[in-house]
GROMACS .gro file of C-alpha atoms in nm:
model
  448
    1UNK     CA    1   0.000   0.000   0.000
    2UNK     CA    2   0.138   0.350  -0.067
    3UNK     CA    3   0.234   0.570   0.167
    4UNK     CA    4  -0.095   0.822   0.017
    5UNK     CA    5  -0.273   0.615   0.111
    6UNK     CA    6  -0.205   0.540   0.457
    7UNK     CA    7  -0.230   0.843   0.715
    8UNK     CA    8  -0.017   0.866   1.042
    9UNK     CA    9  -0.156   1.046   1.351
   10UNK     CA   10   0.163   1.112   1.596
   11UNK     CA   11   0.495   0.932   1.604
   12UNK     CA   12   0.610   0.629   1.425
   13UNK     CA   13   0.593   0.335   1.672
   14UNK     CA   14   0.939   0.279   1.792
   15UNK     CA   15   0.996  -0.105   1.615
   16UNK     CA   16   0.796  -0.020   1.320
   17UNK     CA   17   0.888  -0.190   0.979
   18UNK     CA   18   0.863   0.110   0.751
   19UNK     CA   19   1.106   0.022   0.460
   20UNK     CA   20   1.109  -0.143   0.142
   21UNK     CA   21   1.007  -0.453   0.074
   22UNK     CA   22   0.816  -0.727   0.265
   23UNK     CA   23   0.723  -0.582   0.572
   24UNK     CA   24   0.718  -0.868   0.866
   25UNK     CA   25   0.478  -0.791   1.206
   26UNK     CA   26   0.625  -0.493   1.417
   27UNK     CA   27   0.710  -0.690   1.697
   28UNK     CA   28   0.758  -1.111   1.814
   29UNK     CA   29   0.914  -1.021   2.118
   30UNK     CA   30   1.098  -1.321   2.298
   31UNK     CA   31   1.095  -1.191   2.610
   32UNK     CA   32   0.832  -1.400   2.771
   33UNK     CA   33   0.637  -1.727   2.674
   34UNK     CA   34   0.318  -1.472   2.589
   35UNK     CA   35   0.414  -1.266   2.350
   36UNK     CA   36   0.160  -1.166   2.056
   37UNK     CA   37   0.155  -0.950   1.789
   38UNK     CA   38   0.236  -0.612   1.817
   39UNK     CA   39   0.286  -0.646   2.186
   40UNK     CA   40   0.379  -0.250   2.293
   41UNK     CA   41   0.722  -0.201   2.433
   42UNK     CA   42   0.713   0.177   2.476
   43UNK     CA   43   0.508   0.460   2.647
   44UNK     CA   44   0.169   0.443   2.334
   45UNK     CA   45  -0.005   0.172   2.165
   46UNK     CA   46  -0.161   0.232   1.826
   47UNK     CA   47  -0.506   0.132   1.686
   48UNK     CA   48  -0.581   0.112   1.337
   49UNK     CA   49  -0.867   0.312   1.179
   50UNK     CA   50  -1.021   0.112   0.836
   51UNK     CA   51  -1.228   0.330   0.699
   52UNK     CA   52  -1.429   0.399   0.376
   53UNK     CA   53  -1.267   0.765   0.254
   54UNK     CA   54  -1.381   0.727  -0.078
   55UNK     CA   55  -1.673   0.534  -0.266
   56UNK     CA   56  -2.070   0.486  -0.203
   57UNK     CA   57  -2.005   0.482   0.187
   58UNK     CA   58  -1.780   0.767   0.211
   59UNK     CA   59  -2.057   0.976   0.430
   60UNK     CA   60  -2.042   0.665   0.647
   61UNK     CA   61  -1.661   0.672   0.703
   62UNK     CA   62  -1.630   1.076   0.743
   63UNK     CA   63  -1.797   1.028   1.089
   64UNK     CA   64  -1.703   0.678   1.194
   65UNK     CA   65  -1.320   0.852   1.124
   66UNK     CA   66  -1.461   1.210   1.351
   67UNK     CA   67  -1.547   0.946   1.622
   68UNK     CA   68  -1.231   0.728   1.658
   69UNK     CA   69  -1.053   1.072   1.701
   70UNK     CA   70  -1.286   1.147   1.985
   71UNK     CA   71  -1.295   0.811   2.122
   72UNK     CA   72  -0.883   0.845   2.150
   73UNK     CA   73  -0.883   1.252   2.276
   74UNK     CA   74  -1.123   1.092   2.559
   75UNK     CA   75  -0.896   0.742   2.647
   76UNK     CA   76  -0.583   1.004   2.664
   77UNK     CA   77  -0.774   1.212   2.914
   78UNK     CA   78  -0.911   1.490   2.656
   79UNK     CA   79  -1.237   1.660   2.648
   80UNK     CA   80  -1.513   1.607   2.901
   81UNK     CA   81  -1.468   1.236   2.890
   82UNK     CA   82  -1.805   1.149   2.704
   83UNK     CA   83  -1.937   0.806   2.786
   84UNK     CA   84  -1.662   0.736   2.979
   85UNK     CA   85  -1.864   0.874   3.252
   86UNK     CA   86  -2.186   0.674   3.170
   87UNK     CA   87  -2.001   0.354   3.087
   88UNK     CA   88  -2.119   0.114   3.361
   89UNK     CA   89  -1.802  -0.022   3.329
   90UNK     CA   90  -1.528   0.193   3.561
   91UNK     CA   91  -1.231   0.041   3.444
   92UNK     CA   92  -1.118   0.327   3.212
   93UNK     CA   93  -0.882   0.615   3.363
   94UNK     CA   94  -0.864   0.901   3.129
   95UNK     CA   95  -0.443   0.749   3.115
   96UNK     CA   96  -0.484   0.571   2.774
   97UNK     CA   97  -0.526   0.255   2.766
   98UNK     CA   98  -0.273   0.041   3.071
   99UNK     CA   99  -0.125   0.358   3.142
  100UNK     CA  100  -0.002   0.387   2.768
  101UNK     CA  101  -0.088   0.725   2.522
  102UNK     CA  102  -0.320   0.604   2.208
  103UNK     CA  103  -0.198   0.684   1.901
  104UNK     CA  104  -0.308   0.550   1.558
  105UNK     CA  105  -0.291   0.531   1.194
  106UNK     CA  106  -0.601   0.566   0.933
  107UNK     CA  107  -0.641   0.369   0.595
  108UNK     CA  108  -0.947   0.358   0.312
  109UNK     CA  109  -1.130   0.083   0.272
  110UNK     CA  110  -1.243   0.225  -0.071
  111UNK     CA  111  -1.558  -0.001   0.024
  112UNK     CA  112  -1.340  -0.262  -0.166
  113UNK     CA  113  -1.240  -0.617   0.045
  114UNK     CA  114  -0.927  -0.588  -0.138
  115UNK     CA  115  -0.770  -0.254  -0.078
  116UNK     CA  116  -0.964  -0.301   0.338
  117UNK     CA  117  -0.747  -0.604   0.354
  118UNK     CA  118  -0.447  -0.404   0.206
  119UNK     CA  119  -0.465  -0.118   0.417
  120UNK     CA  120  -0.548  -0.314   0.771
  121UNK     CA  121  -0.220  -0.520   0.683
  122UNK     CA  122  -0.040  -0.247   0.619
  123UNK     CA  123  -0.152  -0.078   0.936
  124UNK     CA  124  -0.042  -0.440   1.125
  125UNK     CA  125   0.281  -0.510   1.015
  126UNK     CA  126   0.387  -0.155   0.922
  127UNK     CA  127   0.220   0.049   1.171
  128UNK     CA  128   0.220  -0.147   1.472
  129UNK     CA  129  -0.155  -0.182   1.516
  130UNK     CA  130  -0.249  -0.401   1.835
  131UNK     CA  131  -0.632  -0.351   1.721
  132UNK     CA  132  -0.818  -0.295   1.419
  133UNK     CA  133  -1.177  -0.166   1.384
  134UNK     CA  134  -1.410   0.037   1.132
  135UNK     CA  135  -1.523   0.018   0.782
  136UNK     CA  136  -1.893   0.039   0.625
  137UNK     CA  137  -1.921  -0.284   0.449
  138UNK     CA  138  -1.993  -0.632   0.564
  139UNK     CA  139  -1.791  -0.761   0.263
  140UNK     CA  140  -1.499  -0.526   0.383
  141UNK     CA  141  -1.580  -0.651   0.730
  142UNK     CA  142  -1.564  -0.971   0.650
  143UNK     CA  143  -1.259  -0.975   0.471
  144UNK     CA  144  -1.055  -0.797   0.735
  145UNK     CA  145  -1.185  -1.002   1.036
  146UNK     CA  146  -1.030  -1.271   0.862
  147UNK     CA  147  -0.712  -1.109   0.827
  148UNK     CA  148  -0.725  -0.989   1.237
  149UNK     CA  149  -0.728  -1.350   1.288
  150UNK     CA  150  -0.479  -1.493   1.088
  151UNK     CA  151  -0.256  -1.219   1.171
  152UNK     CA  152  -0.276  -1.194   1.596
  153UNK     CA  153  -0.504  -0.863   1.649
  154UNK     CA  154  -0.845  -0.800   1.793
  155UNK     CA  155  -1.106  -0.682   1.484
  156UNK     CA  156  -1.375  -0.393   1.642
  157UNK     CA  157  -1.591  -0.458   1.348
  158UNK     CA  158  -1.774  -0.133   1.218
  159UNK     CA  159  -2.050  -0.116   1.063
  160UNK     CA  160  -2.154  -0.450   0.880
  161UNK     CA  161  -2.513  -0.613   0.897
  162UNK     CA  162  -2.473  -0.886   0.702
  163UNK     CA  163  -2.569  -1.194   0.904
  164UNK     CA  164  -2.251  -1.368   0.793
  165UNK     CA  165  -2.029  -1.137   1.012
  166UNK     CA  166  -2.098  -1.321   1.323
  167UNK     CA  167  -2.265  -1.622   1.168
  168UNK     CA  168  -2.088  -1.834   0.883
  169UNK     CA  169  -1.808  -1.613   0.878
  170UNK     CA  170  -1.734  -1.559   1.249
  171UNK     CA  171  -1.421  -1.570   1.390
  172UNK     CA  172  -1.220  -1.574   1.734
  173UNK     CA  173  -1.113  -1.235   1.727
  174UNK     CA  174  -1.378  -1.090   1.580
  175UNK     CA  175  -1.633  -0.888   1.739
  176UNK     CA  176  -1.915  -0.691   1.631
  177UNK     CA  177  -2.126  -0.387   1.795
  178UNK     CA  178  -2.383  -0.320   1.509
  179UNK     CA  179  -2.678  -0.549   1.509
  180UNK     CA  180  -2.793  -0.735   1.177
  181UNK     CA  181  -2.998  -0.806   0.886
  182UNK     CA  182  -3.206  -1.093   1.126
  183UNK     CA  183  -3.266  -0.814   1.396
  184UNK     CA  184  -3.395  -0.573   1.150
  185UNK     CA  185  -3.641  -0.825   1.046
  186UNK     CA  186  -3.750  -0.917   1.346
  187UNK     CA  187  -3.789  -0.516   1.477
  188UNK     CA  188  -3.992  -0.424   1.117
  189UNK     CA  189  -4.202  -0.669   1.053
  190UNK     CA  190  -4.441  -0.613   1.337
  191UNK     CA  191  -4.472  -0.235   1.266
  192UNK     CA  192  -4.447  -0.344   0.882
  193UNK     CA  193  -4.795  -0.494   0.995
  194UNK     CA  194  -4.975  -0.251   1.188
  195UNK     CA  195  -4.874   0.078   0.897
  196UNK     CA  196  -4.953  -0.183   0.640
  197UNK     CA  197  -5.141  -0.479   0.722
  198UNK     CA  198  -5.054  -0.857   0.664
  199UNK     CA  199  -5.178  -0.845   0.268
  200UNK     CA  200  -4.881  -0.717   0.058
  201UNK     CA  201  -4.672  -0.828  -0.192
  202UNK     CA  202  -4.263  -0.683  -0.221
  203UNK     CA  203  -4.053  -0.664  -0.465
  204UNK     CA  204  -3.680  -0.633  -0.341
  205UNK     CA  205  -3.413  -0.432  -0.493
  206UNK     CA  206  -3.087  -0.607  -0.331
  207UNK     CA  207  -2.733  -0.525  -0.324
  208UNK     CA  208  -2.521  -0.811  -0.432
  209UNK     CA  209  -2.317  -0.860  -0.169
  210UNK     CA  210  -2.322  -1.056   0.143
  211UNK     CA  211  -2.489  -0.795   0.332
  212UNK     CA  212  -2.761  -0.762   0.072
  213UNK     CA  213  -2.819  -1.134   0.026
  214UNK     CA  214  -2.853  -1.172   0.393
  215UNK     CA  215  -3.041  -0.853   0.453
  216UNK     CA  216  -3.289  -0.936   0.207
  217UNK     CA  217  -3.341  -1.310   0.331
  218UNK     CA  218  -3.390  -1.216   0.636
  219UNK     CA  219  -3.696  -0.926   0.549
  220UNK     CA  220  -3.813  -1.157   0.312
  221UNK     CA  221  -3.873  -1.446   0.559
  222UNK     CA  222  -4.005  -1.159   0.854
  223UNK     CA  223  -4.257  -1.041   0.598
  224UNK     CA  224  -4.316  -1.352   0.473
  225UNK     CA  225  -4.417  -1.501   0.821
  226UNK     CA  226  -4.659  -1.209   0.842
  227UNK     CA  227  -4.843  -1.290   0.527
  228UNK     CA  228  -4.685  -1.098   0.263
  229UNK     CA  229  -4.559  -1.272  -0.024
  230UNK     CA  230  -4.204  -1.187  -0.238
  231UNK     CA  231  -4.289  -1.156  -0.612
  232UNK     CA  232  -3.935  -1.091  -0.707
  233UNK     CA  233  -3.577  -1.024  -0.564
  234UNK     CA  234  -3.331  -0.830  -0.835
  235UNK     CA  235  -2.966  -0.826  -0.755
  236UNK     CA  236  -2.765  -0.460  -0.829
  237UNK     CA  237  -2.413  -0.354  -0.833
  238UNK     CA  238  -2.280  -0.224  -0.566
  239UNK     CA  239  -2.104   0.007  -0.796
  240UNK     CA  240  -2.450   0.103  -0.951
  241UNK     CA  241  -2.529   0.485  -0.888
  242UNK     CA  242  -2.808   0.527  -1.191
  243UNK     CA  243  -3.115   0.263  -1.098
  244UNK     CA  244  -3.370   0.334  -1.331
  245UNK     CA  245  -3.342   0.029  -1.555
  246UNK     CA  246  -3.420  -0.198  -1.195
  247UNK     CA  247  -3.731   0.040  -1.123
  248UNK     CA  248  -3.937   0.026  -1.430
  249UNK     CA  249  -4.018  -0.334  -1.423
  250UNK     CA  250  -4.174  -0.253  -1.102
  251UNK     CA  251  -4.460  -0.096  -1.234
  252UNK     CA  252  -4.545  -0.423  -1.438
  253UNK     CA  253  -4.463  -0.693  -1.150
  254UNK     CA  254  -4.762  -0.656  -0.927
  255UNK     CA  255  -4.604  -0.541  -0.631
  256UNK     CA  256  -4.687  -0.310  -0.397
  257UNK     CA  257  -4.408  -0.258  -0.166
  258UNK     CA  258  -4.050  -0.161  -0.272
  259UNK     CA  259  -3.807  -0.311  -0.057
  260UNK     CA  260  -3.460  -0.120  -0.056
  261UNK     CA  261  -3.146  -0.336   0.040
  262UNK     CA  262  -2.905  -0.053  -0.064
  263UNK     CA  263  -2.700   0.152   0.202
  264UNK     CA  264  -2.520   0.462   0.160
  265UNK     CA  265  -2.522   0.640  -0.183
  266UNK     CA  266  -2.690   0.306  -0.325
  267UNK     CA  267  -2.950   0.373  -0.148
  268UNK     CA  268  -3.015   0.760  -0.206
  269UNK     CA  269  -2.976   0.724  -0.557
  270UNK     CA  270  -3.234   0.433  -0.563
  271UNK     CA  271  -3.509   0.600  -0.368
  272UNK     CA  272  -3.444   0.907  -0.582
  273UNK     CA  273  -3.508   0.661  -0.888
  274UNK     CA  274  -3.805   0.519  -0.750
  275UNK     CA  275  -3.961   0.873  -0.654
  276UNK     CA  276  -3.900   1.011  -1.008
  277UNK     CA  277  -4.112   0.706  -1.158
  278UNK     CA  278  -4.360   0.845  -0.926
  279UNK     CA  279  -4.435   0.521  -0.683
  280UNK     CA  280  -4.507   0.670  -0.390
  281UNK     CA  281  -4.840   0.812  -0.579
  282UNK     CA  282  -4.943   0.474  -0.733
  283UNK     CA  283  -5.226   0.281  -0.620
  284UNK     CA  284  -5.153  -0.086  -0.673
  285UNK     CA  285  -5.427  -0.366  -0.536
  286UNK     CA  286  -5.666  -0.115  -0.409
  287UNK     CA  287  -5.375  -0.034  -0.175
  288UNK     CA  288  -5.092   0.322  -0.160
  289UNK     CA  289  -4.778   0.176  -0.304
  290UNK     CA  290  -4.520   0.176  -0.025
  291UNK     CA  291  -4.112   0.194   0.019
  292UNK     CA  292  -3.911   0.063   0.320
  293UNK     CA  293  -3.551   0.082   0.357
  294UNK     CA  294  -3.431  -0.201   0.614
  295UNK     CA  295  -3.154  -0.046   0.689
  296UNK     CA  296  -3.092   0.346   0.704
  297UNK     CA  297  -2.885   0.660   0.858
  298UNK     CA  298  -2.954   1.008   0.928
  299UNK     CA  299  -2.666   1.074   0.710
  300UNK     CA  300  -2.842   0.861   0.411
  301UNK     CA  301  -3.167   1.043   0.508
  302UNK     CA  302  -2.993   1.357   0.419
  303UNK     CA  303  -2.868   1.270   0.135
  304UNK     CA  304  -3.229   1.131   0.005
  305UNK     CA  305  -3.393   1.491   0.121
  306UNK     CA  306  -3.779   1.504   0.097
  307UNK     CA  307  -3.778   1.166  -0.023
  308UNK     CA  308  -3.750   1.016   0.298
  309UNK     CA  309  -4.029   1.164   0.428
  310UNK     CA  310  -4.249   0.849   0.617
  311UNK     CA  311  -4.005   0.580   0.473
  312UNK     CA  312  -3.951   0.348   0.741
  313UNK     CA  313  -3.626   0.130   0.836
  314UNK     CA  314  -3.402   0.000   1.107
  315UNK     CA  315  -3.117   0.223   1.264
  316UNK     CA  316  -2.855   0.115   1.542
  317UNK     CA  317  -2.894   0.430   1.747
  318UNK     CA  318  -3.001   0.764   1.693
  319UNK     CA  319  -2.885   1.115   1.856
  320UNK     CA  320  -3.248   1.206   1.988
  321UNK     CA  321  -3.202   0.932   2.228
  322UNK     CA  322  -3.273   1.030   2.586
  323UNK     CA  323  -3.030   0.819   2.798
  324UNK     CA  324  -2.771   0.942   2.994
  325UNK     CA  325  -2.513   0.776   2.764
  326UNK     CA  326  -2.640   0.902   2.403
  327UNK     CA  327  -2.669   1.273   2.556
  328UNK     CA  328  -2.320   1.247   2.698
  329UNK     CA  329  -2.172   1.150   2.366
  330UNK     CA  330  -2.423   1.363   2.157
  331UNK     CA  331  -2.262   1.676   2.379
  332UNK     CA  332  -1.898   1.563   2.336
  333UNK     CA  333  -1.935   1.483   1.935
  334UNK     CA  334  -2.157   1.808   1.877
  335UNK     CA  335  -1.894   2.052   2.132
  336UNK     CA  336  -1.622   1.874   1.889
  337UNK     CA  337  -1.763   1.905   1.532
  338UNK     CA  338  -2.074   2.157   1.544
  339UNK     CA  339  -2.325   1.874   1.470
  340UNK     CA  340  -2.463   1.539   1.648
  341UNK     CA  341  -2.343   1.218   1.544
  342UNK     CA  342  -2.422   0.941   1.306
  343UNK     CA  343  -2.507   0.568   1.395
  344UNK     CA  344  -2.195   0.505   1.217
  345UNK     CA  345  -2.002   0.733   1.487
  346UNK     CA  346  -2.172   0.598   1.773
  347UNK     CA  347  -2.109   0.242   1.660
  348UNK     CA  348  -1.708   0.308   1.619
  349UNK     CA  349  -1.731   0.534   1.915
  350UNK     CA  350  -1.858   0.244   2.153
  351UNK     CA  351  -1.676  -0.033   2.036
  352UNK     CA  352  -1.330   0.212   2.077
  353UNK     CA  353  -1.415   0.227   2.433
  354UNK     CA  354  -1.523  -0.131   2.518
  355UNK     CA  355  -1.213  -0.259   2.343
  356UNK     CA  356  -0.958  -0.016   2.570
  357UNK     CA  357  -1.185  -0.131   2.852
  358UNK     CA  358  -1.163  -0.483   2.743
  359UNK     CA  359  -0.777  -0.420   2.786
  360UNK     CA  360  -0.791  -0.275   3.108
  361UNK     CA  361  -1.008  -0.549   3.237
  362UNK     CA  362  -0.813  -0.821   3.119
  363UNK     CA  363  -0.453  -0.658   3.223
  364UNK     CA  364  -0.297  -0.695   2.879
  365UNK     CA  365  -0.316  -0.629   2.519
  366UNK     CA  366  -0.282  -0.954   2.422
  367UNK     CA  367  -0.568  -1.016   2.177
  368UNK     CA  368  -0.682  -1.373   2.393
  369UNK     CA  369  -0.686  -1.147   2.685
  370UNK     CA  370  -0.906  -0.893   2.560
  371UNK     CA  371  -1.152  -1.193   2.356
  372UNK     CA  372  -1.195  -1.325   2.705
  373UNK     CA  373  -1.281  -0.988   2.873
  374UNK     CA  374  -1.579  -0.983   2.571
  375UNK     CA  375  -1.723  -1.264   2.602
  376UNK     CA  376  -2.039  -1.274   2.791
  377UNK     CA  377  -1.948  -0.893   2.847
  378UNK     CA  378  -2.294  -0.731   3.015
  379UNK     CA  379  -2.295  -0.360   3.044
  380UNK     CA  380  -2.501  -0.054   3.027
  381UNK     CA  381  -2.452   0.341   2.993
  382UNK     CA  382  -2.345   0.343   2.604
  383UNK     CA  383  -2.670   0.396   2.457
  384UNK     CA  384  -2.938   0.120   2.311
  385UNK     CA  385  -2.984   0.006   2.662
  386UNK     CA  386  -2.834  -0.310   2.847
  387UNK     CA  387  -2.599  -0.474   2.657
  388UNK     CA  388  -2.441  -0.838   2.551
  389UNK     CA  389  -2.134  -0.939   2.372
  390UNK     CA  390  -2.267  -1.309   2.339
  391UNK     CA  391  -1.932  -1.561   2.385
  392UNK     CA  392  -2.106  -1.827   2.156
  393UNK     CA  393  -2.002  -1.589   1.839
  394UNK     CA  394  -1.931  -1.199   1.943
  395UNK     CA  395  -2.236  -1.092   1.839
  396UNK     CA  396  -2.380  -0.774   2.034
  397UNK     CA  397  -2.733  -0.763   2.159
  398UNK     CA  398  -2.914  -0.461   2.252
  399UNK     CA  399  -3.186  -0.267   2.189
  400UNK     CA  400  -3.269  -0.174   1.854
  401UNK     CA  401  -3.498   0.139   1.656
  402UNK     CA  402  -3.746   0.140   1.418
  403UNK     CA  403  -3.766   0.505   1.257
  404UNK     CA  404  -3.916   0.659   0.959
  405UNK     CA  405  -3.837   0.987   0.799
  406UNK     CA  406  -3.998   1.338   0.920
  407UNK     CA  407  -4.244   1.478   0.763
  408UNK     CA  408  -4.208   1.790   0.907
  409UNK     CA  409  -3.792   1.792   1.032
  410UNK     CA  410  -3.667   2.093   1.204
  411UNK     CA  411  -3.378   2.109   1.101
  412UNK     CA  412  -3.102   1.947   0.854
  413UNK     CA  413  -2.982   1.714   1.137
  414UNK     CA  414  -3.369   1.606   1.266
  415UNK     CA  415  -3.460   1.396   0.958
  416UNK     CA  416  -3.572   1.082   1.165
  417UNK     CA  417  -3.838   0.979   1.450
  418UNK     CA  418  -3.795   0.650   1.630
  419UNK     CA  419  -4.115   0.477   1.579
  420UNK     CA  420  -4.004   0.169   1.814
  421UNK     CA  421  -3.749   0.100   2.084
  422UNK     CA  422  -3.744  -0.291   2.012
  423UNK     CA  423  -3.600  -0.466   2.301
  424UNK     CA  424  -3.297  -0.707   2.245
  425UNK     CA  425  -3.508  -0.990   2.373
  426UNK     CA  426  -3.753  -0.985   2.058
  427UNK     CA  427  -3.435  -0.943   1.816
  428UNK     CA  428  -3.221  -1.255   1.993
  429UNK     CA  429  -3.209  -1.589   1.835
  430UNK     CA  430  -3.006  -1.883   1.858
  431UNK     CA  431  -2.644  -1.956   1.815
  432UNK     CA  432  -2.766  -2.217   1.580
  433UNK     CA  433  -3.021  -2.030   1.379
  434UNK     CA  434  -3.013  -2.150   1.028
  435UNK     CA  435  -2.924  -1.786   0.892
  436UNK     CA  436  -2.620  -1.811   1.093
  437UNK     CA  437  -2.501  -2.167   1.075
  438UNK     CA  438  -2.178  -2.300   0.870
  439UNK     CA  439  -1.961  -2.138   0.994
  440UNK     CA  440  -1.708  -2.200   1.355
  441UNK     CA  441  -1.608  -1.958   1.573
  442UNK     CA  442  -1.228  -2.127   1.613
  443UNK     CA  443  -0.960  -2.066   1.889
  444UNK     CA  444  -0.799  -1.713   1.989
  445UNK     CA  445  -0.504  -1.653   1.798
  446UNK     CA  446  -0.206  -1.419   1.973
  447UNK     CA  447   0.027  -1.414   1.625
  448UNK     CA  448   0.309  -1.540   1.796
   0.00000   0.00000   0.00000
């Protein structure tokens, strides 16, 4: 990876690899029987920031990139401490993380698995990076978690939804804070029946990726149980920014509900499409045609304007949130940058934390240290209510929102209204729930 594309925040780690050539993992120290990858020798310890800095989820990685730098300023003692002081976890002095200053290094994801993977290995064996986290893709997730684990660090995933993350494609040191395309099903599909009854028939517009094919089984068999039936399911690029030739056969299928498994700039551009061919003003089986987006942002609602007016989806969190945790971070991010945050930055925000906690807990940076510290982790105080990093395959459970778009916002920023709190018990399944089997967890792996 070139050295444009890779940003450094503070010092070069003292043992970093940063010539020519193949680069081998900072450090194997010998000094004791434990040693792991990366194992900081000096006075810092550097995380490693994936994010997507160009491409359809480049909103997405803008905040998820003004959050880590928060989430650091507040572990080195900086600012008013945000959710630090809500965190019902107390293991977290304001000292760093051990008693060592966080630095860390950026990359961009590009929303591409390949240049994720290059960056995040550049950032490990260049860098020094004890921990990576971020990114705005579940096949960018995906494809770095695997690379955490083969290479010895602990992967804070970002924001991914596919089901695979923590189900066929789980790993050992892998761990994930957003919720997924199952939970999303599970919190729609009973408002999906009381706004528009049990008598409906979708067609789904799906990205073809692993998040899309996930996301859309999993609406597909929540609306399905409810009565509605799935005339068709169309695949689309994820490079795709121009969807007009996947809305017109719309008109002719039947349907009346749009289902929308784009994110990000996908997503605005295909709700702009399928506002222009005027569906929101059909009448189809005696009944107002209808859009939902699964899976949406505030920053995707302002990119879609007006158009997300009543649409309703699934979010993670949202800054209107009245806990004592949300309004501590929504005053820290909005003192910092002059606006509230993003799911995306609360998502990277929180898992920032719970991973220098996780280190504090567990005494050590070593990456089986801080897997068992997460495992079975309860806590509370970080927004989305009580919370559970589930041991049987790192997958978070909390509380999760239903929201539709304003139809009267106040501002640019108050675009969405939470419709329904859905409590993690109604979006928990199984460890062995067919949309998340094939796949095994594995051992911890240290590097060394």
């Amino acid at each position: 990876m070139s050295k444009t594309n890779l940003t450094r925040r503070g010092v070069l780690k003292s043992g970093a690899v940063a010539g020519a050539g193949v680069a081998l993992p900072t450090i194997f120290t010998a000094q004791s029987a434990a040693a792991y990858t990366n194992e900081p020798t000096g006075g810092s310890v550097t995380l490693g920031f994936n994010v997507p800095q160009t491409g359809p989820y480049a909103d997405e990685g803008a905040d998820e990139l003004r959050a880590y730098e928060l989430a650091v300023e507040h572990l080195n003692g900086g600012g008013d401490g945000g959710m630090m002081n809500t965190f019902s976890s107390k293991a977290l002095k304001g000292n760093g993380i051990l008693g060592k200053k966080v630095e860390y290094v950026t990359g961009d994801t590009q929303t591409k698995s390949d240049a994720a993977r290059a960056s995040a290995k550049s950032m490990i064996e260049k860098d020094g990076a004890v921990m990576i986290t971020g990114g705005s893709s579940s096949g960018v997730a995906i494809a770095v978690q695997g690379l955490c684990q083969e290479a010895g660090v602990i992967f804070m995933a970002g924001l991914t939804h596919s089901n695979d993350t923590t189900g066929k494609d789980k790993k050992a040191n892998g761990f994930r804070h957003f919720f997924n395309g199952y939970m999303s099903g599970a919190a729609l599909a009973p408002v999906l029946k009381g706004l528009y009854g049990d008598d409906r028939k979708a067609y789904h517009l799906t990205a073809d990726y692993t998040w899309g094919w996930t996301q859309q089984e999993s609406i597909a068999a929540a609306t399905e149980a409810l009565g509605w039936e799935t005339v068709n399911n169309v695949l689309t690029p994820l490079a795709a920014t121009d969807f007009s030739s996947y809305i017109a056969p719309v008109l002719n299928s039947g349907a009346d509900v749009l289902v929308l498994n784009h994110y990000g700039g996908n997503m605005v551009n295909s709700l702009t499409n399928a506002v222009q061919f005027g569906l929101r003003e059909k009448i189809v089986n005696n009944k107002d045609f209808e859009i939902v987006v699964p899976l949406f942002s505030r920053l995707m609602a302002r990119g879609a304007g007006a158009n997300i007016k009543n649409i309703v989806g699934s979010t993670n969190w949202h800054w209107s949130l009245q806990d004592e945790g949300s309004q501590a971070f929504v005053r820290s991010f909005g003192t910092k940058y002059g606006f509230p945050p993003s799911q995306a930055a609360h998502t990277c925000y929180v898992q920032t934390l719970l991973y220098a906690d996780a280190c504090e807990r567990a005494g050590t940076f070593n990456p089986c240290g801080v897997a068992e510290a997460l495992e079975g982790f309860e806590f509370d105080g970080m927004g989305n209510g009580k919370t559970l990093y589930r041991a049987e395959d790192h997958q978070c459970f909390k509380d999760v929102l239903v929201v539709k778009g304003k139809e009267n916002p106040t501002s640019e920023f108050d675009l969405l209204e939470v419709v329904e709190v859905t409590p993690a018990s109604q979006v928990t399944y199984s460890p062995d729930h067919p949309m998340f089997a094939g796949g095994q967890l594995g051992s911890c792996n240290p590097g060394a």
